[in-house]
Coordinates of C-alpha atoms and ligand atoms in Angstrom, one line a residue:
M1 CA 9.0 5.5 10.3
T2 CA 10.2 3.2 12.6
A3 CA 8.3 2.4 16.1
A4 CA 10.6 5.4 18.0
S5 CA 9.6 8.1 15.4
I6 CA 9.0 11.5 16.3
A7 CA 5.9 12.7 14.3
V8 CA 4.1 16.2 13.7
V9 CA 0.7 16.2 12.2
T10 CA -1.1 19.4 11.3
G11 CA -5.2 19.7 11.3
A12 CA -4.8 16.4 13.9
A13 CA -7.8 17.6 16.1
R14 CA -10.5 16.1 13.8
G15 CA -10.8 14.0 10.3
I16 CA -7.7 12.6 8.5
G17 CA -5.1 14.0 10.8
R18 CA -6.9 12.5 13.6
A19 CA -6.9 8.9 12.4
V20 CA -3.2 9.6 11.4
T21 CA -2.4 10.9 14.7
R22 CA -4.1 7.7 16.7
R23 CA -2.1 5.1 14.1
L24 CA 1.3 6.9 14.7
V25 CA 0.4 6.8 18.5
A26 CA -0.4 3.1 18.2
A27 CA 2.7 2.5 16.1
G28 CA 4.8 3.5 18.8
S29 CA 5.9 7.1 17.9
R30 CA 5.6 10.4 19.6
V31 CA 3.3 13.0 17.7
V32 CA 3.1 16.1 17.9
A33 CA -0.7 17.6 17.1
V34 CA -1.5 20.8 15.5
D35 CA -4.8 22.5 15.1
L36 CA -6.1 25.7 15.2
D37 CA -8.8 23.8 17.4
A38 CA -7.3 24.2 20.9
R39 CA -10.0 21.8 22.6
G40 CA -10.6 19.6 19.6
L41 CA -6.8 18.9 20.3
D42 CA -7.5 18.1 24.0
Q43 CA -9.9 15.6 23.4
L44 CA -7.5 13.8 21.1
A45 CA -4.9 13.9 23.8
Q46 CA -6.9 12.6 26.6
Q47 CA -7.4 9.4 24.5
L48 CA -3.8 9.1 24.1
P49 CA -1.1 8.1 26.7
A50 CA 0.1 11.5 27.7
E51 CA 4.0 10.8 27.0
S52 CA 2.8 10.2 23.4
V53 CA 1.2 13.5 22.4
R54 CA 2.2 16.9 22.7
V55 CA -1.0 19.3 21.6
V56 CA 0.1 22.8 19.5
P57 CA -2.6 25.2 19.3
A58 CA -1.3 27.0 15.8
D59 CA -2.7 29.1 12.7
V60 CA -0.5 26.6 9.8
S61 CA -0.7 29.6 7.2
T62 CA 1.1 32.4 10.0
A63 CA 5.1 31.6 10.1
E64 CA 4.8 31.9 14.2
G65 CA 2.5 29.1 14.3
V66 CA 4.6 26.8 11.9
A67 CA 7.7 28.0 14.3
S68 CA 5.6 27.0 17.5
Y69 CA 5.0 23.2 16.4
V70 CA 8.6 23.1 14.5
D71 CA 10.3 24.0 18.2
A72 CA 7.9 21.7 20.2
A73 CA 9.0 18.4 18.4
V74 CA 12.6 19.7 18.6
D75 CA 12.5 20.8 22.3
E76 CA 10.1 18.2 23.6
F77 CA 11.2 15.3 21.0
G78 CA 14.5 16.1 19.9
G79 CA 13.7 16.5 16.4
I80 CA 11.3 15.8 13.7
D81 CA 11.2 12.2 11.5
V82 CA 7.8 12.4 10.1
F83 CA 5.8 15.0 9.2
H84 CA 2.2 15.1 7.6
N85 CA 1.4 18.6 6.3
N86 CA -2.6 17.6 6.3
A87 CA -4.2 21.0 7.6
G88 CA -6.9 21.9 5.0
I89 CA -10.4 24.6 4.8
E90 CA -12.5 23.5 1.9
G91 CA -13.8 27.4 1.1
T92 CA -16.7 28.4 -0.3
V93 CA -19.0 26.4 -2.7
A94 CA -19.3 28.5 -6.0
T95 CA -18.7 29.1 -9.4
L96 CA -15.6 30.9 -10.6
D97 CA -17.9 33.7 -11.8
E98 CA -19.7 34.2 -8.6
S99 CA -16.7 33.4 -6.3
D100 CA -15.5 35.7 -4.0
V101 CA -11.7 37.4 -3.7
D102 CA -11.5 37.2 0.3
A103 CA -12.7 33.2 -0.3
F104 CA -9.6 32.5 -2.6
D105 CA -6.9 34.1 -0.7
R106 CA -8.6 32.4 2.7
V107 CA -8.3 28.9 0.4
M108 CA -4.7 29.5 -0.8
R109 CA -3.9 31.2 2.6
V110 CA -4.1 27.6 4.4
N111 CA -3.7 25.4 1.9
V112 CA -0.5 26.5 -0.4
R113 CA 0.9 28.9 2.2
G114 CA 0.6 27.0 5.2
V115 CA 1.7 23.4 3.2
Y116 CA 4.8 25.7 2.0
L117 CA 5.7 27.2 5.4
G118 CA 5.4 23.5 6.6
L119 CA 8.1 22.4 4.1
H120 CA 10.4 25.1 4.7
A121 CA 10.6 25.2 8.1
V122 CA 10.7 21.0 8.3
L123 CA 12.6 20.5 5.8
Q124 CA 15.6 22.5 7.7
V125 CA 15.3 20.0 10.6
M126 CA 15.5 17.2 8.4
R127 CA 17.9 18.1 6.3
A128 CA 20.1 18.4 9.7
R129 CA 19.2 15.2 10.6
G130 CA 19.7 13.9 7.1
R131 CA 16.5 12.0 7.2
G132 CA 12.7 12.1 7.0
A133 CA 9.3 11.1 5.4
V134 CA 6.7 13.8 4.7
V135 CA 3.1 13.2 3.6
N136 CA 0.9 16.4 2.5
T137 CA -2.6 16.4 2.0
A138 CA -3.6 17.4 -1.7
S139 CA -7.2 15.7 -2.6
V140 CA -8.7 14.0 -5.9
A141 CA -9.1 17.7 -6.5
G142 CA -5.2 18.1 -7.1
L143 CA -5.6 16.0 -10.1
R144 CA -9.3 16.7 -11.3
G145 CA -11.7 20.1 -12.0
R146 CA -14.8 20.2 -9.7
V147 CA -17.6 22.6 -10.1
G148 CA -17.8 25.1 -7.7
L149 CA -14.7 24.6 -6.1
G150 CA -12.1 26.3 -8.3
P151 CA -10.0 28.0 -5.5
Y152 CA -10.1 24.5 -3.5
V153 CA -9.2 22.7 -6.6
A154 CA -6.3 25.5 -7.8
S155 CA -4.6 25.0 -4.4
K156 CA -4.8 21.3 -4.4
H157 CA -2.9 21.5 -7.4
A158 CA -0.6 23.7 -6.4
V159 CA 0.0 21.0 -3.4
L160 CA 1.5 18.9 -5.7
G161 CA 3.5 21.5 -7.3
L162 CA 5.3 22.0 -3.8
T163 CA 5.2 18.0 -3.4
R164 CA 7.2 16.8 -6.6
T165 CA 9.6 19.6 -6.1
A166 CA 10.6 19.2 -2.6
A167 CA 11.0 15.5 -3.7
L168 CA 13.4 16.4 -6.2
E169 CA 15.3 19.2 -3.4
A170 CA 15.0 16.4 -0.6
A171 CA 16.1 13.5 -2.5
E172 CA 20.1 14.6 -2.0
Y173 CA 19.2 14.5 1.9
G174 CA 17.8 11.3 2.5
V175 CA 14.4 12.9 2.9
R176 CA 11.1 11.5 0.9
V177 CA 7.9 13.4 0.1
N178 CA 4.7 12.2 -1.4
A179 CA 0.9 13.6 -1.3
V180 CA -2.0 11.5 -0.6
C181 CA -5.3 12.5 -2.9
P182 CA -7.9 11.6 -0.8
G183 CA -11.6 11.6 -2.7
P184 CA -14.6 11.6 -0.7
V185 CA -14.0 10.9 2.8
R186 CA -16.6 10.6 5.5
T187 CA -15.4 13.9 7.7
E188 CA -17.1 17.5 9.0
M189 CA -15.2 18.6 5.4
I190 CA -17.1 16.8 3.0
E191 CA -20.2 17.2 5.2
R192 CA -20.0 20.7 4.7
I193 CA -18.9 20.3 0.8
D194 CA -21.6 18.1 0.5
A195 CA -24.3 20.3 1.9
S196 CA -23.8 23.8 -0.3
A197 CA -23.5 21.4 -3.3
L198 CA -26.7 20.3 -2.5
R199 CA -27.9 23.6 -1.9
A200 CA -26.6 24.6 -5.1
G201 CA -28.6 22.1 -6.8
E202 CA -25.4 19.8 -8.1
G203 CA -24.7 16.6 -7.4
V204 CA -22.3 15.4 -4.3
G205 CA -21.7 11.7 -6.2
T206 CA -19.3 9.7 -4.3
S207 CA -16.7 6.4 -5.8
T208 CA -16.5 4.0 -8.2
L209 CA -16.8 1.7 -4.7
C210 CA -20.3 3.5 -4.2
R211 CA -19.2 5.2 -0.8
Y212 CA -17.4 7.2 0.9
G213 CA -14.0 6.5 2.3
T214 CA -13.1 6.9 6.2
A215 CA -10.4 9.1 7.8
D216 CA -8.9 5.4 8.5
E217 CA -8.5 4.6 5.6
V218 CA -6.8 7.7 3.9
A219 CA -4.2 7.1 7.4
A220 CA -3.6 3.6 6.5
V221 CA -2.0 5.0 3.1
V222 CA -0.5 8.2 5.0
C223 CA 1.8 6.1 7.4
W224 CA 2.7 3.4 4.7
L225 CA 4.2 6.6 2.8
L226 CA 5.7 8.1 6.2
G227 CA 6.8 4.2 6.8
D228 CA 10.5 2.5 6.1
E229 CA 8.3 0.1 4.0
S230 CA 7.8 3.1 1.4
A231 CA 12.1 3.9 0.9
F232 CA 11.6 4.0 -2.5
V233 CA 8.9 5.6 -2.9
T234 CA 9.3 9.7 -3.6
G235 CA 7.7 12.6 -5.6
G236 CA 3.8 10.8 -5.7
A237 CA 0.3 11.7 -5.6
Y238 CA -1.4 8.4 -4.3
P239 CA -5.1 8.4 -4.8
V240 CA -7.0 7.4 -1.5
D241 CA -10.7 7.8 -3.8
G242 CA -12.5 4.9 -4.1
G243 CA -11.7 4.7 -7.5
R244 CA -12.9 8.2 -8.3
T245 CA -10.1 8.8 -10.8
A246 CA -10.4 5.9 -13.1
V247 CA -13.0 7.3 -15.0
Ligands
NAD1 P1 -11.4 18.4 8.4 O1 -12.2 19.8 8.3 O2 -12.7 17.4 9.6 O3 -10.4 18.7 9.4 C1 -9.1 19.8 9.3 C2 -8.9 19.8 10.1 O4 -7.8 21.3 10.1 C3 -9.7 20.7 11.6 O5 -9.5 20.2 12.6 C4 -9.1 22.4 11.4 O6 -9.5 22.9 13.1 C5 -7.6 22.1 11.2 N1 -7.2 23.2 10.7 C6 -7.7 24.0 9.4 N2 -7.0 25.2 9.1 C7 -6.0 25.3 10.1 C8 -5.4 26.1 10.1 N3 -4.9 27.6 9.4 N4 -3.9 25.9 10.9 C9 -4.1 24.8 11.7 N5 -5.5 24.2 11.6 C10 -6.5 24.1 10.8 O7 -11.1 17.9 7.3 P2 -10.4 16.9 6.8 O8 -11.4 16.0 5.9 O9 -9.7 15.7 7.8 O10 -9.7 16.7 6.0 C11 -8.3 16.6 5.9 C12 -7.2 17.4 4.6 O11 -7.6 16.5 4.0 C13 -7.5 18.5 4.0 O12 -6.1 19.1 3.8 C14 -8.5 18.6 3.0 O13 -8.4 19.4 2.1 C15 -7.8 16.9 2.8 N6 -8.8 16.5 1.8 C16 -9.9 16.0 2.3 C17 -11.3 15.2 1.7 C18 -12.6 14.7 2.1 O14 -13.3 14.5 1.5 N7 -12.8 14.7 3.8 C19 -11.0 14.8 0.4 C20 -9.3 15.5 0.0 C21 -8.7 15.9 0.5

């Protein structure tokens, strides 16, 4: 990523995606900000220079939604240099024996199909340009199991599989692909997960650093992975978890 980069960020209306969008704009990038939540996107856009942001309300789990954000980047900004493939949902907190199949399907649809569709479309654009960097948002749940979050854990393991395969395939045309693996980060998602876990009588736990991370602490690592300073880094899975996976 250079100061003139063209970026696409999914799940940009709040949390980690919003923090990444703000950092990219502050570094001089133009960003296509994608989310299901059109109102959240508009609120974000009001806080940023108009020439730096295009908002695209879209569902990343559909081919039409993905085409709409790729087209916006190509038609309005001329391509895609960096892609934060970030939108995700946590699903329902329940043990596998008590979970329901529809909840499993919903999580896999957004977290795996959505990430796959994004790679499928954006890598075509990057291949034609012969450059680019991608960061997929996985999770510590892509590296470890977690009680009550089976579908989410499975989906984030799948994100790492897609990341490693994309890195192997895209290296030959100059594109790097990495994953970030956040631990508990203070966003609306972790508030929902913790509330469900507490209702089920489970502990929530934070990190070895005894606190939640902030969205901006994850965004800093994402932007490093998207940028030229990480030019020799691809196929990796980077925990930003306050040491949670050290145990
Ligand atoms: P969040 O719920 O605050 O934000 C997620 C955003 O994604 C929301 O704005 C939501 O509208 C959007 N979104 C959901 N489904 C979508 C879809 N189908 N199409 C388009 N947009 C959609 O969550 P967050 O904490 O910022 O999470 C961002 C990513 O980080 C997710 O992939 C999540 O799994 C991952 N993550 C979060 C944590 C954490 O502790 N917060 C930890 C590990 C990984």
